[in-house]
Coordinates of C-alpha atoms in Angstrom, one line a residue:
Chain L
M1 CA 2.5 -34.1 49.4
T2 CA 5.0 -32.1 47.5
E3 CA 5.6 -31.9 43.8
T4 CA 8.8 -33.9 43.9
L5 CA 7.0 -36.9 45.2
K6 CA 4.8 -36.9 42.1
P7 CA 7.5 -36.6 39.4
Y8 CA 5.5 -38.0 36.5
V9 CA 2.5 -37.2 34.3
I10 CA 0.6 -39.6 31.9
G11 CA 0.3 -38.5 28.3
L12 CA -2.3 -40.0 26.0
D13 CA -2.1 -39.4 22.3
L14 CA -5.5 -40.5 21.2
G15 CA -5.4 -41.1 17.4
G16 CA -8.0 -42.5 15.0
T17 CA -6.2 -45.9 15.0
N18 CA -4.0 -46.1 18.1
S19 CA -4.1 -44.7 21.6
V20 CA -0.5 -44.3 22.8
F21 CA 0.2 -43.8 26.5
G22 CA 3.5 -42.5 28.0
I23 CA 4.6 -41.8 31.5
V24 CA 6.8 -38.7 31.3
D25 CA 9.0 -36.7 33.7
S26 CA 9.3 -33.0 33.9
R27 CA 12.3 -32.9 31.4
G28 CA 10.3 -34.7 28.8
E29 CA 11.9 -38.1 29.3
I30 CA 9.5 -40.9 28.6
K31 CA 9.8 -43.5 31.3
A32 CA 7.4 -46.1 30.0
T33 CA 4.9 -46.5 27.2
T34 CA 2.0 -48.7 26.2
S35 CA -0.8 -48.6 23.7
I36 CA -4.1 -50.0 22.7
K37 CA -6.3 -49.8 19.6
T38 CA -8.6 -46.8 19.7
Q39 CA -11.5 -48.6 17.9
G40 CA -13.3 -51.8 18.6
Y41 CA -15.1 -50.8 21.8
E42 CA -18.9 -50.5 21.9
T43 CA -18.8 -47.7 24.5
V44 CA -16.4 -45.2 25.7
D45 CA -16.6 -46.9 29.2
K46 CA -15.1 -50.0 27.7
Y47 CA -12.4 -48.0 25.9
V48 CA -11.5 -46.3 29.2
E49 CA -11.5 -49.7 31.0
A50 CA -9.1 -51.2 28.4
S51 CA -6.9 -48.1 28.7
V52 CA -6.7 -48.3 32.4
D53 CA -5.8 -52.0 32.3
A54 CA -3.0 -51.3 29.9
L55 CA -1.9 -48.3 31.9
Q56 CA -1.8 -50.2 35.2
L57 CA 1.3 -52.1 34.1
I58 CA 3.4 -49.0 33.3
I59 CA 2.1 -47.2 36.3
D60 CA 3.4 -50.0 38.5
Q61 CA 6.7 -49.8 36.6
V62 CA 7.3 -46.2 37.8
G63 CA 6.2 -46.9 41.4
G64 CA 2.4 -46.7 41.4
I65 CA -0.2 -44.0 40.9
D66 CA 1.1 -42.0 43.9
K67 CA 4.1 -41.0 41.7
I68 CA 1.8 -39.5 39.1
K69 CA 0.6 -35.9 39.3
S70 CA -1.9 -35.8 36.5
M71 CA -2.8 -36.9 33.0
G72 CA -3.0 -35.0 29.7
I73 CA -4.9 -36.1 26.7
G74 CA -4.5 -34.9 23.1
A75 CA -7.5 -36.0 21.0
P76 CA -9.4 -35.0 17.9
N77 CA -12.2 -32.5 18.6
G78 CA -11.0 -32.2 22.1
N79 CA -12.5 -29.4 24.1
Y80 CA -10.2 -28.1 26.8
Y81 CA -12.9 -26.2 28.7
N82 CA -15.1 -29.2 29.2
G83 CA -12.6 -32.1 29.0
T84 CA -14.8 -33.5 26.4
I85 CA -14.5 -35.0 22.9
E86 CA -17.3 -33.6 20.8
F87 CA -18.6 -35.2 17.6
A88 CA -15.3 -36.6 16.5
P89 CA -16.1 -38.1 13.1
N90 CA -13.4 -40.8 13.2
L91 CA -14.2 -42.3 16.7
E92 CA -16.9 -44.9 16.8
W93 CA -17.6 -44.2 20.4
G94 CA -17.3 -40.5 20.0
H95 CA -18.8 -39.5 16.6
N96 CA -22.3 -38.8 17.6
G97 CA -22.2 -37.0 20.8
I98 CA -20.2 -35.3 23.6
V99 CA -17.9 -37.7 25.5
P100 CA -16.7 -36.6 29.0
L101 CA -13.4 -38.4 28.5
A102 CA -11.3 -36.4 31.0
K103 CA -13.8 -37.1 33.8
L104 CA -14.0 -40.8 33.0
F105 CA -10.2 -41.2 33.2
S106 CA -10.1 -39.0 36.3
D107 CA -12.7 -41.1 38.1
K108 CA -10.9 -44.3 37.3
L109 CA -7.4 -43.2 38.1
G110 CA -8.0 -40.7 40.9
I111 CA -5.8 -38.0 39.5
P112 CA -6.7 -34.7 37.7
V113 CA -7.0 -35.1 33.9
A114 CA -7.0 -32.4 31.2
L115 CA -7.8 -32.8 27.6
T116 CA -7.3 -30.7 24.5
N117 CA -7.1 -31.2 20.8
D118 CA -4.1 -32.8 19.3
A119 CA -2.7 -29.7 17.7
N120 CA -3.1 -27.7 20.9
A121 CA -1.3 -30.5 22.7
A122 CA 1.5 -30.2 20.1
A123 CA 1.8 -26.5 20.9
I124 CA 1.9 -27.0 24.6
G125 CA 4.5 -29.8 24.0
E126 CA 6.7 -27.3 22.0
M127 CA 6.4 -24.7 24.8
T128 CA 7.2 -27.3 27.5
Y129 CA 9.9 -29.4 25.9
G130 CA 10.5 -28.2 22.3
V131 CA 11.6 -25.4 20.2
A132 CA 9.1 -22.9 21.6
R133 CA 10.6 -22.9 25.1
G134 CA 10.6 -19.3 26.3
M135 CA 8.3 -18.1 23.5
K136 CA 5.1 -16.2 24.3
N137 CA 3.6 -15.9 20.8
F138 CA 3.8 -18.7 18.3
I139 CA 1.7 -20.9 16.1
V140 CA 2.1 -24.6 15.7
I141 CA 0.8 -26.0 12.4
T142 CA 0.4 -29.7 12.2
L143 CA 0.7 -31.1 8.7
G144 CA -0.6 -34.7 8.7
T145 CA -3.6 -36.4 7.2
G146 CA -5.3 -33.1 8.0
V147 CA -4.0 -29.6 9.0
G148 CA -4.4 -28.5 12.6
S149 CA -3.1 -25.7 14.6
G150 CA -2.3 -24.6 18.2
I151 CA -2.0 -20.9 18.7
V152 CA -0.2 -19.3 21.7
V153 CA -0.7 -15.7 22.5
N154 CA 0.8 -14.0 25.6
G155 CA 2.0 -17.4 26.7
Q156 CA -1.5 -18.9 26.7
L157 CA -3.2 -21.3 24.3
V158 CA -6.0 -19.6 22.3
Y159 CA -9.2 -21.5 23.1
G160 CA -11.7 -18.9 22.2
C161 CA -15.2 -18.6 23.7
D162 CA -16.0 -22.3 23.2
G163 CA -12.7 -24.2 23.4
F164 CA -12.4 -24.8 19.7
A165 CA -10.3 -21.8 18.5
G166 CA -7.2 -22.5 16.4
E167 CA -8.7 -24.3 13.4
L168 CA -6.4 -22.8 10.8
G169 CA -6.7 -25.9 8.7
H170 CA -10.2 -24.7 8.0
V171 CA -9.4 -21.1 7.0
I172 CA -10.7 -20.8 3.4
V173 CA -7.8 -20.0 1.2
K174 CA -9.3 -20.5 -2.3
E175 CA -12.6 -19.1 -3.3
N176 CA -14.7 -22.0 -4.6
G177 CA -11.7 -24.3 -4.1
R178 CA -11.5 -28.0 -3.4
T179 CA -14.1 -29.7 -1.4
C180 CA -12.8 -30.2 2.2
G181 CA -13.7 -33.0 4.6
C182 CA -15.6 -30.4 6.6
G183 CA -18.1 -30.0 3.8
R184 CA -17.0 -26.5 2.7
K185 CA -14.8 -25.5 -0.2
G186 CA -11.2 -24.2 -0.4
C187 CA -9.9 -24.9 3.1
L188 CA -6.2 -24.9 3.7
E189 CA -6.5 -28.5 4.8
A190 CA -7.7 -29.5 1.4
Y191 CA -4.4 -28.4 -0.1
C192 CA -1.6 -28.4 2.5
S193 CA -2.2 -31.7 4.3
A194 CA -0.5 -35.0 3.3
T195 CA -3.7 -35.9 1.5
G196 CA -3.9 -32.5 -0.1
V197 CA -0.4 -33.0 -1.5
A198 CA -1.4 -36.3 -3.1
R199 CA -4.5 -34.6 -4.5
T200 CA -2.4 -31.9 -6.0
A201 CA -0.1 -34.5 -7.6
R202 CA -3.1 -36.3 -9.1
E203 CA -4.5 -32.9 -10.5
F204 CA -1.1 -32.0 -12.0
L205 CA -0.8 -35.5 -13.6
E206 CA -4.3 -35.3 -15.0
T207 CA -4.0 -31.8 -16.4
S208 CA -0.8 -32.3 -18.3
D209 CA 1.2 -34.8 -20.3
E210 CA 4.5 -33.9 -18.7
P211 CA 6.6 -37.0 -18.0
S212 CA 6.9 -37.8 -14.3
L213 CA 8.1 -40.7 -12.2
L214 CA 4.7 -40.5 -10.5
R215 CA 3.1 -41.8 -13.7
D216 CA 4.5 -45.2 -12.8
L217 CA 2.2 -45.3 -9.7
D218 CA -1.5 -46.0 -9.3
P219 CA -2.9 -42.4 -9.1
A220 CA -5.4 -43.4 -6.4
K221 CA -2.5 -44.6 -4.2
I222 CA 0.0 -41.8 -4.6
T223 CA 1.0 -40.4 -1.2
S224 CA 2.8 -37.3 -0.1
L225 CA 5.9 -39.4 0.5
D226 CA 5.9 -40.7 -3.1
V227 CA 5.8 -37.1 -4.3
S228 CA 8.7 -36.1 -2.1
I229 CA 10.8 -39.1 -3.1
A230 CA 10.1 -38.3 -6.8
A231 CA 10.9 -34.6 -6.2
G232 CA 14.2 -35.7 -4.5
K233 CA 15.1 -37.6 -7.7
G234 CA 14.7 -34.3 -9.7
D235 CA 11.1 -35.0 -10.9
K236 CA 9.9 -31.5 -12.1
L237 CA 6.2 -32.2 -11.7
A238 CA 6.7 -33.6 -8.2
Q239 CA 8.8 -30.5 -7.3
R240 CA 6.0 -28.2 -8.6
V241 CA 3.5 -30.0 -6.3
Y242 CA 5.6 -29.0 -3.3
D243 CA 6.2 -25.5 -4.7
F244 CA 2.4 -25.1 -5.0
T245 CA 1.9 -26.5 -1.5
G246 CA 4.6 -24.5 0.1
R247 CA 3.5 -21.3 -1.6
L248 CA -0.1 -21.6 -0.5
L249 CA 1.0 -22.4 3.1
G250 CA 3.4 -19.4 3.0
E251 CA 0.7 -17.1 1.8
S252 CA -1.6 -18.4 4.5
C253 CA 1.0 -17.8 7.2
A254 CA 1.4 -14.3 6.0
N255 CA -2.3 -13.8 6.7
F256 CA -2.0 -15.5 10.1
T257 CA 0.7 -13.1 11.0
A258 CA -1.7 -10.2 10.5
F259 CA -3.7 -11.8 13.3
S260 CA -1.2 -12.6 16.1
S261 CA 2.3 -11.6 14.8
P262 CA 4.0 -14.7 16.2
E263 CA 7.6 -15.0 16.9
A264 CA 7.7 -18.3 15.1
F265 CA 5.7 -20.7 13.0
I266 CA 6.4 -24.3 14.1
F267 CA 5.6 -27.1 11.7
F268 CA 4.8 -30.6 13.1
G269 CA 3.8 -33.8 11.5
G270 CA 4.5 -36.1 8.6
L271 CA 4.7 -33.6 5.8
T272 CA 7.6 -31.7 7.5
K273 CA 9.8 -34.7 6.4
A274 CA 9.8 -33.1 2.9
G275 CA 12.1 -30.5 4.4
D276 CA 13.3 -27.7 2.1
L277 CA 11.1 -29.0 -0.7
L278 CA 8.3 -27.5 1.4
M279 CA 10.0 -24.9 3.5
K280 CA 11.8 -23.0 0.8
P281 CA 8.7 -22.1 -1.3
L282 CA 6.9 -21.6 2.0
K283 CA 9.3 -19.0 3.3
E284 CA 9.6 -17.3 -0.1
A285 CA 5.8 -16.9 -0.4
Y286 CA 5.7 -15.7 3.2
D287 CA 8.3 -13.0 2.6
K288 CA 6.6 -11.9 -0.6
N289 CA 3.2 -11.7 1.0
V290 CA 3.5 -10.5 4.5
L291 CA 2.7 -6.9 5.5
N292 CA 5.9 -4.7 5.5
I293 CA 6.0 -4.1 9.2
F294 CA 6.2 -7.9 9.9
K295 CA 8.9 -8.7 7.3
G296 CA 11.8 -10.7 8.6
K297 CA 10.4 -11.1 12.1
A298 CA 8.9 -14.6 12.3
K299 CA 11.1 -17.7 12.4
F300 CA 10.1 -20.9 10.6
L301 CA 10.9 -24.0 12.6
I302 CA 10.4 -27.7 12.3
S303 CA 9.1 -29.3 15.5
G304 CA 11.8 -30.2 18.0
L305 CA 9.8 -33.2 19.2
E306 CA 10.6 -35.6 16.4
G307 CA 9.6 -39.1 16.1
S308 CA 6.6 -41.1 17.3
S309 CA 6.8 -39.8 20.8
A310 CA 6.1 -36.2 19.9
A311 CA 2.4 -36.5 20.3
V312 CA 2.6 -38.3 23.6
L313 CA 5.0 -35.6 24.9
G314 CA 2.6 -33.0 23.8
A315 CA -0.3 -34.7 25.5
S316 CA 1.8 -35.1 28.7
A317 CA 2.6 -31.4 28.7
V318 CA -1.1 -30.7 28.9
G319 CA -1.0 -32.7 32.2
W320 CA 1.8 -30.4 33.6
E321 CA -0.5 -27.4 32.9
I322 CA -3.1 -28.5 35.4
Chain M
M1 CA -2.1 8.7 47.3
T2 CA -5.2 6.5 46.8
E3 CA -7.0 5.9 43.5
T4 CA -10.0 8.0 44.5
L5 CA -7.9 11.1 44.7
K6 CA -6.9 10.6 41.0
P7 CA -10.3 10.1 39.5
Y8 CA -9.4 10.9 35.9
V9 CA -7.4 9.8 32.9
I10 CA -6.5 11.8 29.8
G11 CA -7.4 10.2 26.4
L12 CA -5.8 11.3 23.2
D13 CA -7.3 10.2 19.9
L14 CA -4.5 11.1 17.5
G15 CA -5.9 11.2 14.0
G16 CA -4.3 12.2 10.7
T17 CA -6.1 15.6 10.8
N18 CA -7.1 16.3 14.4
S19 CA -5.8 15.4 17.8
V20 CA -8.7 15.2 20.2
F21 CA -8.1 15.2 24.0
G22 CA -10.6 14.3 26.7
I23 CA -10.5 14.0 30.4
V24 CA -12.5 11.0 31.4
D25 CA -13.7 9.4 34.7
S26 CA -13.9 5.7 35.4
R27 CA -17.5 5.4 34.2
G28 CA -16.6 6.8 30.8
E29 CA -18.0 10.3 31.4
I30 CA -16.0 12.9 29.5
K31 CA -15.4 15.9 31.8
A32 CA -13.6 18.2 29.5
T33 CA -12.3 18.1 25.9
T34 CA -10.0 20.1 23.7
S35 CA -8.2 19.6 20.4
I36 CA -5.4 20.8 18.2
K37 CA -4.4 20.1 14.5
T38 CA -2.2 17.1 14.2
Q39 CA -0.1 18.5 11.4
G40 CA 1.8 21.8 10.9
Y41 CA 4.6 21.0 13.4
E42 CA 8.1 20.7 12.2
T43 CA 9.1 18.3 15.0
V44 CA 7.2 16.0 17.4
D45 CA 8.5 18.1 20.3
K46 CA 6.6 21.1 18.9
Y47 CA 3.5 18.9 18.5
V48 CA 3.8 17.7 22.2
E49 CA 4.4 21.3 23.4
A50 CA 1.2 22.5 21.6
S51 CA -0.7 19.6 23.0
V52 CA 0.4 20.2 26.5
D53 CA -0.5 23.9 26.2
A54 CA -4.0 23.0 25.0
L55 CA -4.3 20.3 27.7
Q56 CA -3.3 22.6 30.5
L57 CA -6.6 24.5 30.3
I58 CA -8.8 21.4 30.7
I59 CA -6.5 19.9 33.3
D60 CA -7.0 23.0 35.3
Q61 CA -10.8 22.7 34.8
V62 CA -10.8 19.3 36.6
G63 CA -8.6 20.4 39.5
G64 CA -5.1 20.1 38.2
I65 CA -2.7 17.3 37.2
D66 CA -2.8 15.8 40.7
K67 CA -6.4 14.6 39.8
I68 CA -5.1 12.6 36.8
K69 CA -3.9 9.1 37.1
S70 CA -2.5 8.6 33.6
M71 CA -2.8 9.2 29.9
G72 CA -3.8 6.9 27.1
I73 CA -3.1 7.5 23.4
G74 CA -4.7 5.8 20.4
A75 CA -2.6 6.5 17.3
P76 CA -1.9 5.1 13.9
N77 CA 1.0 2.7 13.8
G78 CA 1.2 2.9 17.6
N79 CA 3.3 0.3 19.3
Y80 CA 2.1 -0.6 22.8
Y81 CA 5.3 -2.4 23.9
N82 CA 7.5 0.6 23.2
G83 CA 5.1 3.6 23.5
T84 CA 6.2 4.6 20.1
I85 CA 4.6 5.6 16.7
E86 CA 6.5 3.8 14.0
F87 CA 6.7 5.0 10.4
A88 CA 3.2 6.4 10.4
P89 CA 2.7 7.3 6.7
N90 CA 0.2 10.1 7.4
L91 CA 2.1 12.0 10.1
E92 CA 4.6 14.6 8.9
W93 CA 6.5 14.3 12.2
G94 CA 6.2 10.6 12.3
H95 CA 6.4 9.1 8.9
N96 CA 10.1 8.5 8.6
G97 CA 11.1 7.1 12.0
I98 CA 10.2 5.9 15.4
V99 CA 8.7 8.5 17.7
P100 CA 8.7 7.9 21.4
L101 CA 5.5 9.7 21.9
A102 CA 4.4 8.1 25.2
K103 CA 7.7 9.1 26.9
L104 CA 7.6 12.7 25.5
F105 CA 4.1 13.2 27.0
S106 CA 5.1 11.5 30.2
D107 CA 8.1 13.7 30.7
K108 CA 6.1 16.9 30.1
L109 CA 3.1 15.9 32.2
G110 CA 4.7 13.9 35.0
I111 CA 2.2 11.0 34.7
P112 CA 2.4 7.5 33.2
V113 CA 1.4 7.4 29.5
A114 CA 0.5 4.3 27.4
L115 CA 0.0 4.2 23.7
T116 CA -1.6 1.8 21.3
N117 CA -2.9 1.8 17.8
D118 CA -6.4 3.3 17.3
A119 CA -8.2 0.0 16.7
N120 CA -6.7 -1.6 19.8
A121 CA -7.8 1.5 21.7
A122 CA -11.3 0.9 20.4
A123 CA -11.2 -2.7 21.6
I124 CA -10.0 -1.6 25.1
G125 CA -12.7 1.1 25.0
E126 CA -15.4 -1.5 24.3
M127 CA -14.1 -3.8 27.1
T128 CA -14.0 -0.9 29.6
Y129 CA -17.1 1.1 28.7
G130 CA -18.8 -0.5 25.8
V131 CA -20.7 -3.6 24.6
A132 CA -17.7 -5.9 25.4
R133 CA -17.9 -5.4 29.1
G134 CA -17.4 -8.9 30.7
M135 CA -16.2 -10.5 27.4
K136 CA -12.9 -12.4 27.3
N137 CA -12.7 -13.2 23.6
F138 CA -13.9 -10.7 21.0
I139 CA -12.7 -8.9 17.9
V140 CA -13.3 -5.2 17.2
I141 CA -13.2 -4.3 13.5
T142 CA -12.9 -0.6 12.7
L143 CA -14.5 0.4 9.4
G144 CA -13.4 3.9 8.5
T145 CA -11.1 5.3 5.9
G146 CA -9.1 2.1 6.5
V147 CA -10.0 -1.2 8.2
G148 CA -8.3 -1.8 11.5
S149 CA -8.8 -4.4 14.3
G150 CA -8.3 -5.0 17.9
I151 CA -8.3 -8.6 19.0
V152 CA -8.9 -9.7 22.6
V153 CA -8.1 -13.3 23.7
N154 CA -8.4 -14.5 27.3
G155 CA -9.2 -10.9 28.3
Q156 CA -6.0 -9.5 26.9
L157 CA -5.2 -7.5 23.8
V158 CA -3.3 -9.5 21.2
Y159 CA -0.1 -7.5 20.5
G160 CA 2.1 -10.4 19.2
C161 CA 5.9 -10.5 19.3
D162 CA 6.3 -7.0 18.1
G163 CA 3.3 -5.0 19.3
F164 CA 1.7 -4.9 15.8
A165 CA -0.6 -7.9 15.9
G166 CA -4.2 -7.4 14.9
E167 CA -3.9 -6.0 11.4
L168 CA -6.9 -7.8 10.0
G169 CA -7.5 -5.0 7.4
H170 CA -4.4 -6.4 5.7
V171 CA -5.4 -10.0 5.5
I172 CA -5.4 -10.8 1.8
V173 CA -8.9 -11.8 0.9
K174 CA -8.7 -11.7 -2.9
E175 CA -5.9 -13.4 -4.9
N176 CA -4.5 -10.7 -7.2
G177 CA -7.2 -8.3 -6.0
R178 CA -7.2 -4.5 -5.7
T179 CA -4.1 -2.7 -4.9
C180 CA -4.1 -1.6 -1.3
G181 CA -2.5 1.4 0.3
C182 CA 0.1 -1.0 1.9
G183 CA 1.4 -1.8 -1.6
R184 CA 0.1 -5.3 -1.7
K185 CA -3.0 -6.7 -3.5
G186 CA -6.3 -7.9 -2.3
C187 CA -6.3 -6.7 1.3
L188 CA -9.6 -6.6 3.2
E189 CA -9.1 -2.9 3.6
A190 CA -9.1 -2.3 -0.2
Y191 CA -12.7 -3.6 -0.2
C192 CA -14.4 -3.1 3.2
S193 CA -13.3 0.4 4.2
A194 CA -15.3 3.5 3.4
T195 CA -12.9 4.1 0.5
G196 CA -13.3 0.5 -0.6
V197 CA -17.1 0.9 -0.7
A198 CA -16.7 4.0 -2.9
R199 CA -14.3 2.1 -5.1
T200 CA -16.7 -0.8 -5.5
A201 CA -19.4 1.7 -6.5
R202 CA -17.2 3.2 -9.2
E203 CA -16.3 -0.3 -10.5
F204 CA -20.0 -1.3 -10.6
L205 CA -20.9 1.9 -12.4
E206 CA -18.1 1.5 -14.9
T207 CA -18.8 -2.2 -15.7
S208 CA -22.5 -1.9 -16.4
D209 CA -25.1 0.4 -17.9
E210 CA -27.6 -0.2 -15.1
P211 CA -29.4 3.0 -14.1
S212 CA -28.4 4.3 -10.7
L213 CA -28.9 7.4 -8.6
L214 CA -25.1 7.4 -8.2
R215 CA -24.7 8.3 -11.9
D216 CA -25.8 11.8 -11.0
L217 CA -22.6 12.2 -9.0
D218 CA -19.0 12.9 -10.0
P219 CA -17.6 9.3 -9.8
A220 CA -14.3 10.5 -8.3
K221 CA -16.2 12.1 -5.4
I222 CA -18.6 9.3 -4.5
T223 CA -18.5 8.4 -0.8
S224 CA -19.7 5.4 1.1
L225 CA -22.4 7.7 2.6
D226 CA -23.6 8.6 -1.0
V227 CA -23.9 4.8 -1.6
S228 CA -25.8 4.2 1.5
I229 CA -28.2 7.1 0.9
A230 CA -28.9 5.8 -2.7
A231 CA -29.3 2.2 -1.4
G232 CA -31.8 3.6 1.2
K233 CA -33.8 5.1 -1.7
G234 CA -34.0 1.6 -3.3
D235 CA -31.2 2.0 -5.7
K236 CA -30.3 -1.6 -6.8
L237 CA -26.8 -0.9 -7.8
A238 CA -26.0 0.8 -4.6
Q239 CA -27.6 -2.0 -2.6
R240 CA -25.4 -4.5 -4.5
V241 CA -22.4 -2.5 -3.4
Y242 CA -23.3 -3.1 0.2
D243 CA -24.2 -6.7 -0.5
F244 CA -20.7 -7.3 -2.0
T245 CA -19.0 -5.4 0.9
G246 CA -21.0 -7.2 3.6
R247 CA -20.5 -10.6 2.0
L248 CA -16.7 -10.2 1.8
L249 CA -16.6 -9.0 5.4
G250 CA -18.8 -11.9 6.5
E251 CA -16.6 -14.4 4.7
S252 CA -13.5 -12.9 6.3
C253 CA -15.0 -13.0 9.8
A254 CA -15.7 -16.7 9.2
N255 CA -12.0 -17.2 8.7
F256 CA -11.1 -15.0 11.7
T257 CA -13.3 -17.3 13.8
A258 CA -11.2 -20.3 12.9
F259 CA -8.4 -18.4 14.6
S260 CA -9.8 -17.1 17.9
S261 CA -13.4 -18.2 18.1
P262 CA -14.6 -14.9 19.5
E263 CA -17.8 -14.4 21.5
A264 CA -18.5 -11.4 19.4
F265 CA -17.4 -9.3 16.4
I266 CA -17.9 -5.6 17.2
F267 CA -17.9 -3.1 14.4
F268 CA -16.8 0.4 14.9
G269 CA -16.5 3.5 12.7
G270 CA -18.2 5.4 9.9
L271 CA -19.3 2.5 7.7
T272 CA -21.4 1.0 10.5
K273 CA -23.9 3.8 9.9
A274 CA -25.1 1.8 6.9
G275 CA -26.7 -0.5 9.5
D276 CA -28.5 -3.5 8.0
L277 CA -27.5 -2.7 4.5
L278 CA -24.0 -3.9 5.6
M279 CA -24.9 -6.2 8.6
K280 CA -27.5 -8.4 6.9
P281 CA -25.3 -9.7 4.0
L282 CA -22.4 -9.8 6.5
K283 CA -24.2 -12.2 8.9
E284 CA -25.6 -14.3 6.0
A285 CA -22.2 -14.8 4.5
Y286 CA -20.7 -15.6 7.9
D287 CA -23.4 -18.2 8.7
K288 CA -22.9 -19.7 5.2
N289 CA -19.1 -19.9 5.5
V290 CA -18.2 -20.5 9.1
L291 CA -17.0 -24.0 10.1
N292 CA -19.9 -26.1 11.5
I293 CA -18.7 -26.3 15.1
F294 CA -18.7 -22.4 15.3
K295 CA -22.2 -21.9 13.8
G296 CA -24.5 -19.7 15.8
K297 CA -22.0 -18.8 18.5
A298 CA -20.6 -15.4 17.6
K299 CA -22.6 -12.2 18.1
F300 CA -22.4 -9.3 15.7
L301 CA -22.6 -6.0 17.4
I302 CA -22.2 -2.4 16.5
S303 CA -20.0 -0.4 18.9
G304 CA -21.7 0.9 22.0
L305 CA -19.4 3.9 22.0
E306 CA -21.2 6.0 19.4
G307 CA -20.4 9.5 18.2
S308 CA -17.2 11.5 18.0
S309 CA -16.2 10.8 21.6
A310 CA -15.7 7.0 20.9
A311 CA -12.1 7.2 19.9
V312 CA -11.3 9.5 22.9
L313 CA -13.0 7.1 25.3
G314 CA -11.0 4.2 23.7
A315 CA -7.8 6.1 24.2
S316 CA -8.6 7.0 27.8
A317 CA -9.4 3.3 28.5
V318 CA -5.8 2.5 27.6
G319 CA -4.8 4.9 30.4
W320 CA -6.8 2.9 32.9
E321 CA -4.9 -0.2 31.9
I322 CA -1.6 1.1 33.2

């Protein structure tokens, strides 16, 4: 059976709350989507069963399973080498062990299934459909609840010896810095994620008496969006929160360049909506801190896969790689 | 003409002081060597002429140029993509421009010539003849006058978009830290090179009254070897210098693992002679700082290419890659 008879792949963006499925063609057009809740299943088998039930409807819409080449999954703590999810803290059926999710889906659907972590899926998505088309060396940094990364070197994802490489959110950027969700101190994620931005805002509010629109909000409920709205209205304290965040991210990128000298850094996820508020101090700090020989070489781009479908497209791109 | 009729490659370890040439077989046995001074030539053409004159003798010893497949060069600021040395600060014929050294040698000798920086040459050397045989993901860190690195991912050297990737000596590890030779502050090289160790010793001596064998020496002339000899005699201050150095290097390696999750870190160069003085605090700091999922995975090895021939072997290995 030739390639053209199997024009689609299934993408699964497996998040902590929702599992979003899309059937995608080779140009990145999403032909059909569906979703289920990720939680609420006692076992992974029940989760896979519910997924396949939901999928069956959209598989039928595109002409049946024979039209589908493969499936790609982007999932937290996904291990590409083994097709497993390993000790994912936010998944009730995956937090205390190694779940062979790719094999479970493959057995049920009868097609090949590949799995990787969500940030790697984003990187493959950018390379397949997005702003990284044609690039051989780039780094995708996902700025959401956490900070993730997918690193491409010589046109290949960097998986390392164990499948877990590319955890730039857990590079320690501040000695004895903030406690991170991983249990260590000073990780990039503790500062430059959406939750990190909110944390910085709370710190700035606590340590000064400076007037700020943010003082009208319950400190515990401040979000990165609140901060960017306030900054957009000219709030100085809120602007300094993004200056601080962008600077730290720019300094970190300067260090990442010493590693793999990427053609571009591509930012993906909710925090990129802050736009120049974040990108301007980021680029300034990068230019100031990067080693001379690298100056002016890397581009700074925002993901070309905007909207809620980005993660599904990324996951589907993993399917094309099989 | 088959491979077996061309059983040798030429390796050139181009250092700031000496240029050492070796003719090497595929098992890493050095059949003949020669050297010239690197400096004292007005132009690069004169340097290449002197090199080829010296080489001619050893080429004849192994049966003539027809026995030689190619040449590999390891050089400071070497760019693999272009075969050039670019703005090498310590080379009088190479500090203010781009020198097409690979082409110049290739034109004179009539064989293919590849060039890379010295640390990348070391990494290819380890993969070809050394402790990294069979490894697909590892990082070589050279600890000499400076700190260099050669990073291998998926069995390939990481060159990045411009040929200059793998400059881990210039990752900034201390905010507003020591001034580095590159003009920035807080680079790993400013702490964990041989000169960095001497600098740490001077700082420790200046900022305390603690007795130390190192106080018998002219502070300006203290070397990393002096520090390791004193530490070996039980000198507490000297031991703390290596504790500090090893700890910083271990913390840095923990961050590097978040990037490429290597199977091994391989240390190369003069400072490795300190042995456990350096490696013990290094491994302890690594284990303490690395992200949980990576714990216990990476090996810490000392280069298998000991002695003065290591750099020539590394350079020759670049020749085999052509």
